[in-house]
mmCIF file of C-alpha atoms (C1' of nucleotides) in Angstrom:
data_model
loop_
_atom_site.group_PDB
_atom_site.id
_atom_site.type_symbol
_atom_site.label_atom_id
_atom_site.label_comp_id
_atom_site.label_asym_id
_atom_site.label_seq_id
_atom_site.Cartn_x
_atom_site.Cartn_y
_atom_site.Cartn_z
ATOM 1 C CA UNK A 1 -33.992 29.775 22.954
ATOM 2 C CA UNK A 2 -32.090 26.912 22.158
ATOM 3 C CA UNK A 3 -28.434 27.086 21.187
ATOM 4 C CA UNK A 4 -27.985 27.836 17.664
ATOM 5 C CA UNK A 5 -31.193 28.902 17.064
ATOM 6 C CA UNK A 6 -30.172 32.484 16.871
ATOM 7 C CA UNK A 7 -28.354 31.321 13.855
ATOM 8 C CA UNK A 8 -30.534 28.435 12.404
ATOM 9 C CA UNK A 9 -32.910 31.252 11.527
ATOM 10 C CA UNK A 10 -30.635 33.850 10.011
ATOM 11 C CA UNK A 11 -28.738 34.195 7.000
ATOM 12 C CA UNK A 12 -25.645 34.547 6.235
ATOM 13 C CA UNK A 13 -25.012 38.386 5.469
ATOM 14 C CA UNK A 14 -24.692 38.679 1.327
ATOM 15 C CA UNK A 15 -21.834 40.666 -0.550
ATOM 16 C CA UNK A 16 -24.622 43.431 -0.775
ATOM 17 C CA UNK A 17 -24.727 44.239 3.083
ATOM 18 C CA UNK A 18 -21.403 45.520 2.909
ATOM 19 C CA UNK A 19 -21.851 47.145 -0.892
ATOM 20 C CA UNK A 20 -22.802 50.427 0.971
ATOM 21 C CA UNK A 21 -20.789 53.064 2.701
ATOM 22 C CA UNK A 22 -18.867 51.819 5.459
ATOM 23 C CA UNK A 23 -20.765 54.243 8.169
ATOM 24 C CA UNK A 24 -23.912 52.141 7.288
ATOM 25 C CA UNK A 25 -22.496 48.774 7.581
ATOM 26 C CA UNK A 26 -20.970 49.899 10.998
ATOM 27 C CA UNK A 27 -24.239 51.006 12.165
ATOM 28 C CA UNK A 28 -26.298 47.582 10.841
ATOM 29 C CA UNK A 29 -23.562 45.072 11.725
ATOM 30 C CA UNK A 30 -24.738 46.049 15.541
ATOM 31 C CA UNK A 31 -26.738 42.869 17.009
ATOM 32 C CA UNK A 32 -25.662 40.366 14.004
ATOM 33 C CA UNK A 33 -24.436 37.199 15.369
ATOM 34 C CA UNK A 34 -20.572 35.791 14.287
ATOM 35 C CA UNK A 35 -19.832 32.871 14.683
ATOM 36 C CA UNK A 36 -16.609 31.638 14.418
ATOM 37 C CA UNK A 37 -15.244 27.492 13.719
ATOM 38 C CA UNK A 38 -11.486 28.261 13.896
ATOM 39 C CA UNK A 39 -9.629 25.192 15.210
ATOM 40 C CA UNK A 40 -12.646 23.064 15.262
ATOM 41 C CA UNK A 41 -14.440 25.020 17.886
ATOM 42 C CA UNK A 42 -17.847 27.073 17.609
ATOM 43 C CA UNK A 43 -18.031 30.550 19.058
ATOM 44 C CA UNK A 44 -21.136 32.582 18.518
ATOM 45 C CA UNK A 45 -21.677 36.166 19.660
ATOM 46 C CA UNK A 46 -23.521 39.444 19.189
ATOM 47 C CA UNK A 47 -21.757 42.340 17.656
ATOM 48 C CA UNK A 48 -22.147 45.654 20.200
ATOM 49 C CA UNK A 49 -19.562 47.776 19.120
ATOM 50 C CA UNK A 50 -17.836 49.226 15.453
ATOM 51 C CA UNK A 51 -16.160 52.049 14.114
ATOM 52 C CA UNK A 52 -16.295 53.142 10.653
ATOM 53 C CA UNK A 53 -12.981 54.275 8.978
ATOM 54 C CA UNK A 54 -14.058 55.545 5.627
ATOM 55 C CA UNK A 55 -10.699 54.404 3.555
ATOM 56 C CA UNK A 56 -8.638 57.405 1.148
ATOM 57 C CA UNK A 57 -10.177 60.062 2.342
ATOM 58 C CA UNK A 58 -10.240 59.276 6.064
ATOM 59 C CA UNK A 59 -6.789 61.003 7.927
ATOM 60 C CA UNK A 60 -7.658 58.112 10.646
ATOM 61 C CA UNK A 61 -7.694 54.783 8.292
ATOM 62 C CA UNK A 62 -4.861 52.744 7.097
ATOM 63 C CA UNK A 63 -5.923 53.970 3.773
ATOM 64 C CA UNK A 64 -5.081 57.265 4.269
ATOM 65 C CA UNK A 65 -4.138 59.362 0.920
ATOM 66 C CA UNK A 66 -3.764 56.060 -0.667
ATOM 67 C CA UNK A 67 -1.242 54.507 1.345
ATOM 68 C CA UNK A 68 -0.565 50.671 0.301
ATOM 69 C CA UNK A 69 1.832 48.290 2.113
ATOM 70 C CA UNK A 70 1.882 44.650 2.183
ATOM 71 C CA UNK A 71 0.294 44.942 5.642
ATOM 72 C CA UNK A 72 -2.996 46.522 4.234
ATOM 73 C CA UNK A 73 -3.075 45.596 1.099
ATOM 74 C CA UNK A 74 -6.794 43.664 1.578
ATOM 75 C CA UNK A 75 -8.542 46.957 2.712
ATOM 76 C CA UNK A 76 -8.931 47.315 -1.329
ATOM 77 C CA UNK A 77 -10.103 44.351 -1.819
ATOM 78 C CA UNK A 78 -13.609 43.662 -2.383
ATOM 79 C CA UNK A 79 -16.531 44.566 0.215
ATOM 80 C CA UNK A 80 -17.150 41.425 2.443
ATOM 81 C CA UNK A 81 -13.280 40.361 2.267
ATOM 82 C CA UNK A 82 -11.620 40.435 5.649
ATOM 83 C CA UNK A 83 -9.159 43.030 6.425
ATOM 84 C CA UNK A 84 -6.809 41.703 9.390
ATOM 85 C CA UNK A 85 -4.228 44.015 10.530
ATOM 86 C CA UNK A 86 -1.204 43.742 13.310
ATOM 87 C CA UNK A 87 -1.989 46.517 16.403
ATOM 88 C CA UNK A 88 1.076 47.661 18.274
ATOM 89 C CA UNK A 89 3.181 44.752 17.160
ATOM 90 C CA UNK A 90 0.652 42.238 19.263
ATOM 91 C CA UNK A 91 -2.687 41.883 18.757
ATOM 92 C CA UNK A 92 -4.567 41.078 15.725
ATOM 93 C CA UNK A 93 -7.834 42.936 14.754
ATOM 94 C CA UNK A 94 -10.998 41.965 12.359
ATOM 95 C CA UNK A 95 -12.406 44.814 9.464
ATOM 96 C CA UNK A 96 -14.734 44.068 7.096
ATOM 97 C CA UNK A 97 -14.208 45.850 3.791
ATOM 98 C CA UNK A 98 -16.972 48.147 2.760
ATOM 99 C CA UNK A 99 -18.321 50.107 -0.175
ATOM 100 C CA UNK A 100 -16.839 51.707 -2.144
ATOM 101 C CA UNK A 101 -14.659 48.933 -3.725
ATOM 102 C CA UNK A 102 -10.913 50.394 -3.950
ATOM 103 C CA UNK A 103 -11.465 53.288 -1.517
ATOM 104 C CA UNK A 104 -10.072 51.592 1.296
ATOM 105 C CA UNK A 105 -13.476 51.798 3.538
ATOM 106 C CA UNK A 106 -14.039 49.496 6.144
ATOM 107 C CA UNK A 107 -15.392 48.372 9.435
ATOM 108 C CA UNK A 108 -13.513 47.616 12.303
ATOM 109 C CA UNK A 109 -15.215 45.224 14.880
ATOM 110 C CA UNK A 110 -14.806 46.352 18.345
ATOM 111 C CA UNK A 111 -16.710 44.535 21.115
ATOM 112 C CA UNK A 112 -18.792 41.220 20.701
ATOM 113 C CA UNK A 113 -21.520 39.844 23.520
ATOM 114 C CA UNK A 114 -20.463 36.311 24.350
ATOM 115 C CA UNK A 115 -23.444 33.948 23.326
ATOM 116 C CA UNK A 116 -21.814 30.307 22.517
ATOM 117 C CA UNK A 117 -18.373 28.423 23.197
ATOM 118 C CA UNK A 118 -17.554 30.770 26.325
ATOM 119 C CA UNK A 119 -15.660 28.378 28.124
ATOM 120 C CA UNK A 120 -13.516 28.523 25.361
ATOM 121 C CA UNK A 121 -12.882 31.829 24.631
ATOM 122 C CA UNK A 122 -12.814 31.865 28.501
ATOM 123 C CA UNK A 123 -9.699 29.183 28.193
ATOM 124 C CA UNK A 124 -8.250 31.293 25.343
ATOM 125 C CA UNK A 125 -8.170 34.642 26.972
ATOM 126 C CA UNK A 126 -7.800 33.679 31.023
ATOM 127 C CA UNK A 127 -10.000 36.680 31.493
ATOM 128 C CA UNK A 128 -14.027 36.984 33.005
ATOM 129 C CA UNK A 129 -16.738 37.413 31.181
ATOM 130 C CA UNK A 130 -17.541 40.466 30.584
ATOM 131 C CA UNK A 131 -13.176 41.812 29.022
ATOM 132 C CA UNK A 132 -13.837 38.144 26.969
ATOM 133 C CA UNK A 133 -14.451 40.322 23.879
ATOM 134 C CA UNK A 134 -14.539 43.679 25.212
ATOM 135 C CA UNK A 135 -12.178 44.946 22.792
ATOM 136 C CA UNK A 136 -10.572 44.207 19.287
ATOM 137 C CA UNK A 137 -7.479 42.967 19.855
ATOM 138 C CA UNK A 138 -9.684 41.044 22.858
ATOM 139 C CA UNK A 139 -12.368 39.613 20.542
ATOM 140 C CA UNK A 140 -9.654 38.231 17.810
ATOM 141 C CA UNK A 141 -7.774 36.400 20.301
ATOM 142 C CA UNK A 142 -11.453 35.076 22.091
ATOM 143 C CA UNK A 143 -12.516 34.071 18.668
ATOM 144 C CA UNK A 144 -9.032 32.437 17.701
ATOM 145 C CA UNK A 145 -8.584 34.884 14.702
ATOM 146 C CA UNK A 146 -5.035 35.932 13.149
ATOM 147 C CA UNK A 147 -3.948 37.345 10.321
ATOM 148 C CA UNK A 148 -4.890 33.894 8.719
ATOM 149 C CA UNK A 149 -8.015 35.457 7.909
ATOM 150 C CA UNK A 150 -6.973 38.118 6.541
ATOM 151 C CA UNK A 151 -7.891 38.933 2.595
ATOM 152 C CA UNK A 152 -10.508 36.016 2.768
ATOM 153 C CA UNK A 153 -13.937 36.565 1.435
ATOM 154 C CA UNK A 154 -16.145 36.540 4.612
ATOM 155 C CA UNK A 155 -18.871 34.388 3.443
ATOM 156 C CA UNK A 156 -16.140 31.585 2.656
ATOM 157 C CA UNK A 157 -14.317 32.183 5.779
ATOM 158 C CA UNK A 158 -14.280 29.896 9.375
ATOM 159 C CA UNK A 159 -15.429 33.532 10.761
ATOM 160 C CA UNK A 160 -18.985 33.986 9.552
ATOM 161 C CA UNK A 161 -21.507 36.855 10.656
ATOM 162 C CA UNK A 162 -25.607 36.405 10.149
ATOM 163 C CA UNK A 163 -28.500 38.460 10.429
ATOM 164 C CA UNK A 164 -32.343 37.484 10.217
ATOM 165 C CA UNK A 165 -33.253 38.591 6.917
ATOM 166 C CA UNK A 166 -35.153 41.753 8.094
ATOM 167 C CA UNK A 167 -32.474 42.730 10.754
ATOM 168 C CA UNK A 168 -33.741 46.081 12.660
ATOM 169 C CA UNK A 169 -30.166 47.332 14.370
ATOM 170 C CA UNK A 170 -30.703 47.502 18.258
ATOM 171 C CA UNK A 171 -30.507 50.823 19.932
ATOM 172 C CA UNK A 172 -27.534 52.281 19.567
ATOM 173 C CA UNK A 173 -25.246 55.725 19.770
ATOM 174 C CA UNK A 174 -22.679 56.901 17.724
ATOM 175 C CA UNK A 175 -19.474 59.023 19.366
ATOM 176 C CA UNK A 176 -16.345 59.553 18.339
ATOM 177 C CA UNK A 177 -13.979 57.189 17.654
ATOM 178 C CA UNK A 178 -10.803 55.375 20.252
ATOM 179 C CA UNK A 179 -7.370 55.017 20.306
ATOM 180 C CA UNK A 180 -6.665 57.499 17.010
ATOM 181 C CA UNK A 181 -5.414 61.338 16.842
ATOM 182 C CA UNK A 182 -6.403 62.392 13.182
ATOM 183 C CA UNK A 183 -10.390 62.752 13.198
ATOM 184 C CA UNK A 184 -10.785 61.645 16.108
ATOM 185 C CA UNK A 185 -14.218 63.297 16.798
ATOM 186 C CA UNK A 186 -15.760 62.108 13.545
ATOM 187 C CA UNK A 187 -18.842 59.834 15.037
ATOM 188 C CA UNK A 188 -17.793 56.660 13.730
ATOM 189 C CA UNK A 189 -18.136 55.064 16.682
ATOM 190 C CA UNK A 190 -21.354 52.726 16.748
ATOM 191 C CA UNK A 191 -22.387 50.830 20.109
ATOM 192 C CA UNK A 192 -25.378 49.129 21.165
ATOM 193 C CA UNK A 193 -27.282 51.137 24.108
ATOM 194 C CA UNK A 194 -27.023 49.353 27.484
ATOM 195 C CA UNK A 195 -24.656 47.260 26.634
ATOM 196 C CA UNK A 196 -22.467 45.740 29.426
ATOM 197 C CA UNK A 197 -19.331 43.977 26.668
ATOM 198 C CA UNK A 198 -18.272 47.247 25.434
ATOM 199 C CA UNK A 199 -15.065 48.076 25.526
ATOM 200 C CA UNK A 200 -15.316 51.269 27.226
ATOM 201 C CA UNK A 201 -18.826 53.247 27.762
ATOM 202 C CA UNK A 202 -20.044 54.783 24.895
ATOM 203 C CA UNK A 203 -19.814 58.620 24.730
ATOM 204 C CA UNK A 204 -21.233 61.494 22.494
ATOM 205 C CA UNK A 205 -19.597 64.375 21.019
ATOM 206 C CA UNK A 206 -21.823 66.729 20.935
ATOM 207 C CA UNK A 207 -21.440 70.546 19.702
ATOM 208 C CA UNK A 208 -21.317 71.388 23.226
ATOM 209 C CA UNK A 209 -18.674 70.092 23.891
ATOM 210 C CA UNK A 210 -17.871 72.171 26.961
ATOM 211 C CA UNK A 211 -14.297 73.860 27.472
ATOM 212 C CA UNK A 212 -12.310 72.695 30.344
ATOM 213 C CA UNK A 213 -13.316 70.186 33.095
ATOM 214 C CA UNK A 214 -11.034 67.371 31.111
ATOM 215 C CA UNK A 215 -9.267 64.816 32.331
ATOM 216 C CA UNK A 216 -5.847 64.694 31.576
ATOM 217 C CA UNK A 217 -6.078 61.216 29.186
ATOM 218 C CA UNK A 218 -9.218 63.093 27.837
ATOM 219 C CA UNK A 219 -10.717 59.034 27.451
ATOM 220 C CA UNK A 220 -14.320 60.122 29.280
ATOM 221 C CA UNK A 221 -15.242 63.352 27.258
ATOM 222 C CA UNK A 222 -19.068 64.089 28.531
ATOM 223 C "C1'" DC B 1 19.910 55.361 10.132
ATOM 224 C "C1'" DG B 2 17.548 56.391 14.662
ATOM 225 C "C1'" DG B 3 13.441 57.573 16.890
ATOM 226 C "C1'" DA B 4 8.659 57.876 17.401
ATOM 227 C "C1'" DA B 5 3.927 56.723 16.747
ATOM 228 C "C1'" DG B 6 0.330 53.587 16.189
ATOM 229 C "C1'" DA B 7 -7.478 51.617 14.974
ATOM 230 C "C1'" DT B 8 -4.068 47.725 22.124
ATOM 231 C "C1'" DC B 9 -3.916 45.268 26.327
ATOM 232 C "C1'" DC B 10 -2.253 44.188 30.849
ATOM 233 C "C1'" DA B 11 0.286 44.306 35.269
ATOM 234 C "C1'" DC B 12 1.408 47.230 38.650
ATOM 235 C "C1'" DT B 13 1.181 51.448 41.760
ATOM 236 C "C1'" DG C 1 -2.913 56.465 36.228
ATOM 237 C "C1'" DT C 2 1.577 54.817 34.332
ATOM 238 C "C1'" DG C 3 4.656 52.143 31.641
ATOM 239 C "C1'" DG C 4 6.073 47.967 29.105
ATOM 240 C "C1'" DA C 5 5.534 44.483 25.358
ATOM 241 C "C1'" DT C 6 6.468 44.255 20.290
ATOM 242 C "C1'" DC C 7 6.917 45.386 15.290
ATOM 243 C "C1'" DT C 8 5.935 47.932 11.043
ATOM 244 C "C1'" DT C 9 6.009 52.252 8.785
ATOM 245 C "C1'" DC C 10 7.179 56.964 8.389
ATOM 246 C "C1'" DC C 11 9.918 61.002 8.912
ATOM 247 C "C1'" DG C 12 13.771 63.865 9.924
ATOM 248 C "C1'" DA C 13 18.838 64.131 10.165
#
DNA sequence: CGGAAGATCCACT
DNA sequence: GTGGATCTTCCGA
């Protein structure tokens, strides 16, 4: 496959991919292709790995009980607008608002496979291959992203993410979801199966989760 | 008003 | 595995 053709034949994903709940967007954004111009360069790469954070109701999101500060203020805005928030007072990372409109709902974007422009996100991040994008705060920086993007509607934006029209999600499991305390088990955690750029190996909360045997960062459950 | 936590990442041991 | 960078928001005193 040539360069670009991943692209050439896909569309550019309408307002009503993201007019549904935010679990489902997570789960169908996996394999879409974004491609990113920012400062004149292209970047193109396959999303592996989101989390769903479902906006007022969720104890986990930014949204939580309503909260609004000027720093999320764009998680209400309308599905398809990018939500681009500060991490630990370094890193910037990419949401896309979901359904419904004004609940806060949205998806974050975890881990990306490298597919175009490597030796620049390469140059950007001074890391190998496979921690290029294995990661949000990771990705944003590979892809050039700041909070520049944030409250722009996707579809307008120099960040851009396509699917063929009839896009079939690749394998994938959900698990619970990293780096959060509050609902932490709720399986909002999507990543492709196999993959090799996610940002830590995908795991699975099951019922049985058995008692004990736990490391003390419990990061591998299972 | 001070301290701690947070949707993270990295260098170092 | 541990701790530091860095900054906004929240909560208790």
């Amino acid at each position: 496959m040539a360069p670009g053709d991943r692209t050439r034949r896909a569309a550019l994903l309408p307002v009503a991919f993201f007019q549904r709940p935010a679990e489902v967007v997570a789960a169908e954004l996996l394999g879409c292709t974004l491609v990113s111009t920012l400062d004149g360069v292209r970047i193109a790469a396959r999303i592996v790995e989101t989390e769903a954070y479902l906006g007022v109701d969720d104890p986990a999101s930014h949204a939580w009980r309503g909260r609004r500060t000027a720093a999320n203020a764009s998680i209400y805005a309308s599905p398809g607008t990018w939500y681009v928030y500060r991490s630990y007072g370094m890193h910037w990372c990419l949401n896309l608002v979901s359904a419904p409109a004004g609940q806060g709902a949205a998806v974050l974007l975890r881990a990306l496979e490298p597919l175009e422009g490597i030796e620049t996100m390469a140059a950007r991040r001074g890391r190998p291959l496979r921690e290029l994008c294995a990661g949000p705060g990771r990705l944003a920086e590979a892809l050039g992203a700041t909070r520049a993007l944030d409250g722009l509607a996707m579809r307008a934006s120099a960040v851009t993410v396509h699917a063929p029209r009839a896009h079939v999600p690749p394998p994938h499991v959900a698990g619970p979801r990293i780096g959060i305390t509050r609902a932490a088990d709720w399986p909002l955690r999507f990543c492709v199966a196999g993959s090799r750029f996610l940002s830590r190996p995908p795991t699975r909360n099951g019922p049985a989760s058995p008692p004990g045997r736990r490391t003390t960062h419990s990061r591998r459950a299972q």
